[in-house]
Coordinates of C-alpha atoms and ligand atoms in Angstrom, one line a residue:
M22 CA -46.2 3.5 -35.4
A23 CA -45.3 0.3 -33.5
D24 CA -41.6 1.3 -33.9
A25 CA -42.3 4.7 -32.5
N26 CA -44.1 3.2 -29.4
A27 CA -41.2 0.9 -28.8
Q28 CA -38.9 3.8 -29.0
M29 CA -41.0 5.8 -26.5
A30 CA -41.1 2.8 -24.1
K31 CA -37.3 2.4 -24.0
R32 CA -36.1 2.2 -20.5
T33 CA -33.8 4.9 -19.3
P34 CA -30.4 3.3 -18.4
I35 CA -29.7 3.1 -14.7
E36 CA -26.4 4.8 -14.1
S37 CA -24.2 2.8 -11.8
G38 CA -20.7 3.3 -10.5
C39 CA -19.3 6.1 -8.4
P40 CA -22.0 8.7 -7.4
D41 CA -21.4 12.4 -8.1
G42 CA -19.1 13.5 -5.3
F43 CA -20.4 17.1 -5.1
Q44 CA -23.5 16.1 -3.2
Y45 CA -21.3 14.9 -0.3
M46 CA -18.9 17.8 -0.1
H47 CA -18.8 20.4 2.6
P48 CA -20.8 23.5 1.4
L49 CA -17.7 25.7 1.5
M50 CA -16.0 23.2 -0.9
T51 CA -18.8 23.4 -3.5
K52 CA -19.2 27.1 -3.0
N53 CA -15.5 27.8 -3.7
F54 CA -14.8 25.0 -6.1
G55 CA -11.9 26.0 -8.4
M56 CA -11.5 29.3 -6.7
W57 CA -9.0 28.6 -4.0
K58 CA -6.2 31.1 -3.3
Y59 CA -3.8 29.0 -1.3
H60 CA -3.6 26.3 1.4
D61 CA -1.2 25.6 4.2
R62 CA -0.7 23.4 7.3
P63 CA -0.9 25.3 10.5
R64 CA 0.1 22.2 12.5
P65 CA 0.6 18.5 11.7
G66 CA -2.8 16.9 11.0
V67 CA -4.5 20.2 10.1
L68 CA -4.9 21.7 6.6
R69 CA -6.3 25.2 6.0
H70 CA -7.7 26.1 2.6
V71 CA -8.2 29.8 1.9
A72 CA -10.6 30.8 -0.9
K73 CA -10.5 33.9 -3.0
S74 CA -13.9 34.8 -1.5
G75 CA -12.2 35.0 2.0
D76 CA -13.8 31.7 3.2
Q77 CA -11.5 29.4 5.2
L78 CA -12.0 25.6 5.3
W79 CA -10.2 23.7 8.1
T80 CA -9.5 20.0 7.7
V81 CA -8.5 17.7 10.5
R82 CA -7.0 14.4 9.5
A83 CA -7.0 11.3 11.8
G84 CA -5.5 7.8 11.1
T85 CA -7.7 4.8 10.9
Q86 CA -6.9 1.1 10.5
R87 CA -8.7 1.0 7.1
I88 CA -10.8 -2.1 7.8
L89 CA -13.3 -0.5 10.1
D90 CA -15.9 -2.3 12.2
V91 CA -19.3 -0.7 12.5
F92 CA -18.8 0.5 16.1
T93 CA -15.7 2.4 15.1
L94 CA -17.4 3.9 12.1
R95 CA -20.4 5.0 14.3
K96 CA -18.0 6.6 16.8
L97 CA -16.2 8.5 14.0
C98 CA -19.5 9.7 12.6
D99 CA -20.8 10.7 16.0
I100 CA -17.6 12.9 16.4
G101 CA -18.3 14.3 13.0
E102 CA -21.9 15.2 13.9
E103 CA -21.0 16.7 17.3
F104 CA -17.7 18.5 16.7
A105 CA -17.4 18.9 13.0
E106 CA -20.1 19.9 10.5
G107 CA -21.3 16.5 9.4
H108 CA -18.9 16.1 6.4
V109 CA -16.1 13.7 6.2
H110 CA -14.0 11.9 3.6
F111 CA -11.4 9.2 3.5
T112 CA -8.1 9.6 1.9
I113 CA -6.4 6.9 -0.2
R114 CA -4.3 6.0 2.8
S115 CA -7.3 5.3 5.0
N116 CA -7.2 8.6 7.0
I117 CA -10.5 10.2 7.9
E118 CA -10.8 13.9 7.3
Y119 CA -13.3 16.3 9.0
M120 CA -14.0 19.7 7.5
V121 CA -15.1 22.7 9.5
G122 CA -15.6 26.3 8.5
S123 CA -13.9 28.1 11.4
E124 CA -10.7 27.8 13.4
A125 CA -12.5 27.8 16.7
K126 CA -13.9 24.3 16.0
V127 CA -10.5 22.8 15.3
K128 CA -9.1 22.3 18.8
P129 CA -12.4 20.8 20.3
L130 CA -12.5 18.4 17.3
I131 CA -8.9 17.3 17.8
D132 CA -9.5 16.8 21.6
A133 CA -12.6 14.7 20.9
L134 CA -10.7 12.5 18.4
E135 CA -7.7 12.0 20.7
A136 CA -10.0 11.3 23.7
A137 CA -11.6 8.6 21.7
G138 CA -8.2 7.0 20.9
F139 CA -7.7 8.3 17.4
I140 CA -4.4 9.8 16.2
V141 CA -4.3 13.2 14.5
G142 CA -1.5 13.6 11.9
G143 CA -0.4 12.1 8.6
T144 CA 0.1 15.4 6.8
G145 CA 3.2 16.8 5.1
N146 CA 6.5 15.1 5.7
S147 CA 5.2 12.4 8.0
V148 CA 5.1 8.7 7.8
A149 CA 1.6 8.4 6.3
M150 CA -0.8 5.7 7.4
I151 CA 0.4 2.4 6.0
S152 CA -1.8 1.2 3.2
H153 CA -2.6 -2.5 2.9
T154 CA -4.3 -5.0 0.7
Q155 CA -7.5 -6.9 1.6
G156 CA -6.0 -9.8 3.7
W157 CA -8.0 -12.5 5.3
L158 CA -11.2 -10.5 5.3
H159 CA -11.9 -10.3 1.6
C160 CA -9.4 -12.4 -0.3
D161 CA -8.9 -16.2 -0.7
I162 CA -5.1 -16.3 -1.2
P163 CA -3.3 -14.2 1.5
G164 CA 0.0 -15.5 2.8
T165 CA -0.2 -13.2 5.8
D166 CA -2.6 -10.8 7.5
A167 CA -1.7 -7.4 5.9
S168 CA -3.8 -5.4 8.3
G169 CA -2.1 -7.1 11.2
V170 CA 1.3 -6.0 9.9
V171 CA 0.0 -2.5 9.6
K172 CA -1.3 -2.3 13.1
S173 CA 1.9 -3.6 14.7
M174 CA 4.1 -1.4 12.6
M175 CA 2.0 1.8 13.1
D176 CA 2.1 1.2 16.8
E177 CA 5.9 1.6 16.5
L178 CA 5.8 4.5 14.1
I179 CA 3.0 6.5 15.8
D180 CA 5.4 9.5 16.6
E181 CA 6.4 9.8 13.0
F182 CA 2.7 9.9 12.0
K183 CA 2.0 12.7 14.5
K184 CA 5.1 14.8 13.5
E185 CA 6.3 16.1 10.1
E186 CA 10.0 15.5 10.7
M187 CA 10.9 13.2 7.7
P188 CA 12.8 14.7 4.7
N189 CA 9.7 14.1 2.6
R190 CA 6.5 12.1 3.0
V191 CA 6.9 8.4 3.5
H192 CA 4.4 6.0 2.0
I193 CA 4.6 2.4 3.4
T194 CA 2.5 -0.4 1.9
T195 CA 2.0 -4.0 2.9
S196 CA 0.7 -6.8 0.7
C197 CA -0.3 -10.4 1.6
C198 CA 0.7 -11.9 -1.7
Q199 CA 3.4 -11.0 -4.2
I200 CA 1.4 -10.8 -7.4
N201 CA -2.0 -9.2 -7.3
C202 CA -3.0 -6.0 -5.5
G203 CA 0.4 -5.4 -3.9
G204 CA 1.3 -1.7 -3.8
Q205 CA 4.4 0.3 -4.7
G206 CA 5.8 2.4 -1.8
D207 CA 8.8 4.1 -0.4
I208 CA 8.9 1.0 1.7
A209 CA 6.8 -2.1 0.8
I210 CA 6.4 -5.2 3.0
N211 CA 5.3 -8.1 0.8
V212 CA 4.8 -11.8 1.2
Q213 CA 7.5 -13.9 -0.4
H214 CA 7.0 -17.6 -1.1
T215 CA 10.2 -19.5 -1.1
K216 CA 9.1 -23.0 -2.1
P217 CA 7.1 -24.1 -5.2
P218 CA 3.5 -25.2 -4.7
K219 CA 2.6 -28.7 -3.5
I220 CA 0.0 -30.3 -5.7
N221 CA -2.9 -32.3 -4.3
H222 CA -3.4 -34.5 -7.4
D223 CA -6.6 -36.1 -6.2
L224 CA -8.4 -32.7 -6.3
V225 CA -6.9 -31.1 -9.5
A226 CA -9.2 -32.8 -12.0
N227 CA -12.4 -31.9 -10.0
V228 CA -11.4 -28.3 -9.1
C229 CA -9.1 -26.7 -11.6
E230 CA -9.5 -25.7 -15.2
R231 CA -6.1 -27.0 -16.3
P232 CA -5.5 -24.8 -19.5
S233 CA -6.1 -21.6 -17.5
V234 CA -3.7 -22.7 -14.7
V235 CA -1.1 -23.5 -17.3
A236 CA -1.6 -20.1 -19.0
R237 CA -1.4 -18.4 -15.6
C238 CA 2.3 -19.3 -15.0
P239 CA 4.6 -16.3 -16.0
V240 CA 7.6 -18.6 -16.6
A241 CA 5.8 -21.6 -18.3
A242 CA 6.7 -23.9 -15.4
I243 CA 3.3 -25.8 -15.3
R244 CA 2.5 -28.7 -17.6
P245 CA -0.6 -31.0 -17.9
A246 CA 0.2 -34.5 -16.6
M247 CA -1.5 -37.8 -15.8
V248 CA -0.9 -38.8 -12.2
N249 CA -2.3 -42.1 -10.9
G250 CA -4.5 -42.3 -14.0
K251 CA -6.1 -38.9 -13.3
P252 CA -5.6 -35.7 -15.3
S253 CA -3.5 -33.4 -13.2
L254 CA -0.6 -30.9 -13.5
E255 CA 3.1 -30.9 -12.8
V256 CA 5.5 -28.1 -12.0
D257 CA 9.1 -27.8 -13.3
E258 CA 10.6 -26.7 -10.0
R259 CA 13.8 -25.5 -11.7
K260 CA 11.8 -22.9 -13.5
C261 CA 9.2 -22.0 -10.8
I262 CA 9.8 -18.5 -9.3
C263 CA 7.4 -19.2 -6.4
C264 CA 5.2 -16.3 -7.3
G265 CA 1.9 -18.0 -6.2
A266 CA 0.0 -17.1 -9.4
C267 CA -1.2 -20.7 -9.9
Y268 CA -2.9 -20.9 -6.4
P269 CA -5.9 -18.6 -7.0
P270 CA -7.2 -20.5 -10.1
C271 CA -6.2 -23.9 -8.6
P272 CA -6.4 -24.1 -4.8
P273 CA -5.0 -27.7 -4.8
M274 CA -1.7 -26.1 -5.8
Q275 CA -1.1 -24.9 -2.2
I276 CA 1.9 -22.6 -1.8
N277 CA 1.2 -21.0 1.6
D278 CA 3.2 -22.5 4.3
P279 CA 4.0 -21.3 7.9
E280 CA 7.7 -22.1 7.5
N281 CA 8.5 -21.2 3.9
T282 CA 6.2 -18.2 3.3
K283 CA 8.3 -15.2 4.3
L284 CA 8.2 -11.5 4.2
A285 CA 10.4 -9.3 1.9
I286 CA 11.0 -5.6 2.1
W287 CA 11.3 -3.5 -1.0
V288 CA 12.2 0.2 -1.2
G289 CA 12.1 3.2 -3.5
G290 CA 8.8 2.7 -5.4
N291 CA 7.2 5.9 -6.5
H292 CA 4.5 6.9 -9.0
S293 CA 5.4 9.4 -11.7
N294 CA 4.4 13.0 -11.2
A295 CA 4.8 16.3 -13.0
R296 CA 8.5 16.4 -12.2
S297 CA 9.8 12.8 -12.2
K298 CA 9.4 9.4 -13.9
P299 CA 8.0 6.4 -12.0
S300 CA 10.6 4.5 -10.0
F301 CA 10.3 0.8 -9.3
Q302 CA 10.9 -0.6 -5.8
K303 CA 13.9 -2.9 -5.3
L304 CA 14.3 -5.8 -2.9
V305 CA 16.5 -5.0 0.1
A306 CA 15.6 -7.7 2.7
A307 CA 14.4 -11.2 2.0
G308 CA 13.5 -14.3 4.0
I309 CA 12.1 -12.3 7.0
P310 CA 10.0 -14.5 9.3
N311 CA 6.2 -14.1 8.7
N312 CA 5.8 -13.9 12.5
P313 CA 2.3 -12.8 13.8
P314 CA 0.9 -11.2 15.8
R315 CA 3.6 -8.4 16.0
W316 CA 6.0 -9.2 13.1
P317 CA 9.0 -7.8 15.2
E318 CA 11.7 -8.7 12.7
A319 CA 10.0 -6.9 9.7
T320 CA 9.2 -3.9 11.9
A321 CA 12.8 -3.6 13.1
I322 CA 14.1 -3.5 9.5
V323 CA 11.5 -0.8 8.5
K324 CA 12.6 1.3 11.5
R325 CA 16.2 0.9 10.7
I326 CA 15.7 2.1 7.1
L327 CA 13.6 5.0 8.3
K328 CA 16.2 6.1 10.9
E329 CA 18.9 6.3 8.2
Y330 CA 16.6 8.0 5.7
K331 CA 15.6 10.6 8.3
A332 CA 19.2 11.2 9.4
N333 CA 20.9 11.3 5.9
A334 CA 18.4 12.4 3.2
R335 CA 18.4 16.0 2.1
D336 CA 15.2 18.1 2.5
F337 CA 12.5 16.9 0.2
E338 CA 14.3 13.9 -1.1
R339 CA 12.0 10.9 -1.3
M340 CA 13.4 7.5 -0.4
N341 CA 14.2 6.7 -4.1
D342 CA 15.9 10.1 -4.6
W343 CA 18.0 9.5 -1.5
I344 CA 19.1 6.1 -2.7
D345 CA 19.8 7.3 -6.2
R346 CA 22.1 10.0 -4.8
I347 CA 24.0 7.8 -2.4
G348 CA 24.0 4.6 -4.5
W349 CA 23.0 1.1 -3.5
P350 CA 26.3 0.0 -1.9
R351 CA 26.1 3.0 0.4
F352 CA 22.4 2.2 1.2
F353 CA 23.3 -1.3 2.4
E354 CA 26.3 0.1 4.3
V355 CA 24.3 2.7 6.3
T356 CA 21.3 0.5 7.0
G357 CA 23.5 -2.5 7.9
L358 CA 21.3 -4.8 5.9
P359 CA 23.2 -7.8 4.4
F360 CA 23.6 -7.9 0.6
T361 CA 23.0 -11.5 -0.4
K362 CA 22.7 -13.6 -3.5
F363 CA 18.9 -13.2 -3.2
H364 CA 19.3 -9.5 -4.2
I365 CA 20.6 -10.4 -7.6
D366 CA 17.9 -10.9 -10.2
N367 CA 19.1 -14.1 -12.0
W368 CA 15.9 -14.9 -13.8
R369 CA 16.6 -15.5 -17.4
G370 CA 14.3 -12.6 -18.6
S371 CA 16.3 -10.2 -16.5
R372 CA 19.2 -10.0 -19.0
H373 CA 17.4 -7.1 -20.6
S374 CA 17.7 -5.1 -17.4
L375 CA 21.2 -6.1 -16.3
N376 CA 24.2 -3.9 -16.9
A377 CA 25.6 -5.7 -20.0
S378 CA 27.9 -2.9 -21.2
T379 CA 31.6 -2.6 -20.6
H380 CA 31.1 0.9 -19.3
I381 CA 32.4 1.3 -15.8
R382 CA 30.1 3.1 -13.3
F383 CA 31.0 4.4 -9.9
Ligands
LIG2 S1 -2.3 -8.7 -2.0 FE1 -2.8 -10.8 -2.8 S2 -3.6 -12.0 -1.1 FE2 -3.6 -9.8 -0.4 S3 -5.7 -9.2 -0.9 FE3 -4.5 -8.7 -2.7 S4 -4.7 -10.5 -4.1 FE4 -5.4 -11.1 -2.0
LIG3 S1 4.3 -20.5 -8.2 FE1 4.3 -19.1 -10.0 S2 6.1 -19.7 -11.2 FE2 5.7 -21.4 -9.8 S3 4.4 -22.8 -10.9 FE3 3.0 -21.4 -9.8 S4 2.6 -19.8 -11.3 FE4 4.4 -20.9 -12.0

C-alpha cells in the first residue's frame, strides 16, 4: 500500500528544452502544415508560399546584426505588431522574417522596415547575412570581435545582400578563435594565432588543472614541469601549432596578442546535402592584420574573392564547385592572392591527406 502511495505521489517530470514551435507559428502555417503546393520569390527579400487550399503566405526577410539590444528588438517587434500579423521568426543566419496573409501588406511592411534602417534581402542567390560566433559578449577566449568584423564587412556587401546576382547563395562566417564554435562557410574569416602561448608560471599552480591542460593539446606539445620550485607546464614550441586550445582551461597560457594574433580566410566549406558530399574549407589567405574597428584588409580580400566568383562561376555553382572546376592554381591566379608556404599543410599528421601517389594530375 505504501508503495502504491509512493507511486501515486511521483512528481511528473518537468519538460525542458525547446518548446513546441507550433504554438508560435502564423495561423496560416499551422493550418496548411504539410500541404503546400509551391513557393517562389516574387522579389529579393520576399517569399511566397502557396498552399493547396489556395491560401498564400508572404514572408518578408530583413537582416539583423545577430546580437540585438533590447531597443532594436522592441523596434522590430513594434513593426511586426503594426505592419505584419504579430508573428516573426529568426533564420539561422540572423535574419528576421515577418509573415503576412496578403500581398497588400508586403509593401507597407518593407517600407516600414527600410524607414527604420533595416535591410530587406538575403534570399536566393544573394550574399546571406554573415553568421558569427559569440565574441566578447559571451565568451572568454576571443582573439577578435567577430560581430565587429560582420558589421564592417556587411556594410561593404550590402548591395549583394539586397540583390540576388551571385551564381548561387554565398554563406560567409566569422569566428573569433580557431578551435571551438567556428563555422564552415563559402568564405570563413577566422582568428589565427601565429605564436605559441606565453605561460605565467606564478599562476598555473593556482588556476589550472594540469592533467586536463596536457590532455587538451591536439599535438601533445604540453608537458608538466617544475618552474621556480612550483608545479607548472611547459610547451614544446617546435610541436605547437598555435591553435589556442590550452588557453580556455588555463588562462595563464595567454595566446592572444595584438601583434601576432591575425585573421585567416578560408573558402569552399559546405555541408552535405541530398546531392553532394560535405566539402572542407581550405586556407587561401593568412597573416591578415586583425585590425579593428573596420578590418579593411580582410574585407578587401573577401570582396576580391566574391568579385571573381561572381564574374566566373557558372549558374548555381557554389564557391567549392567553382574552385573544383577551375582548380586551385587558377583560383589563386584569378583572385591575385599570393600562394605561400603557409598554404602547405606540413603538420606530420597531414601525410594521410597529401598526394602520395606517383599519379600525375592536371
Ligand atoms: S569562436 Fe572561439 S572565441 Fe569565438 S565565441 Fe566561439 S569559442 Fe569563443
Ligand atoms: S596552442 Fe594548441 S598546440 Fe600549442 S600548446 Fe596550446 S593546445 Fe598545444
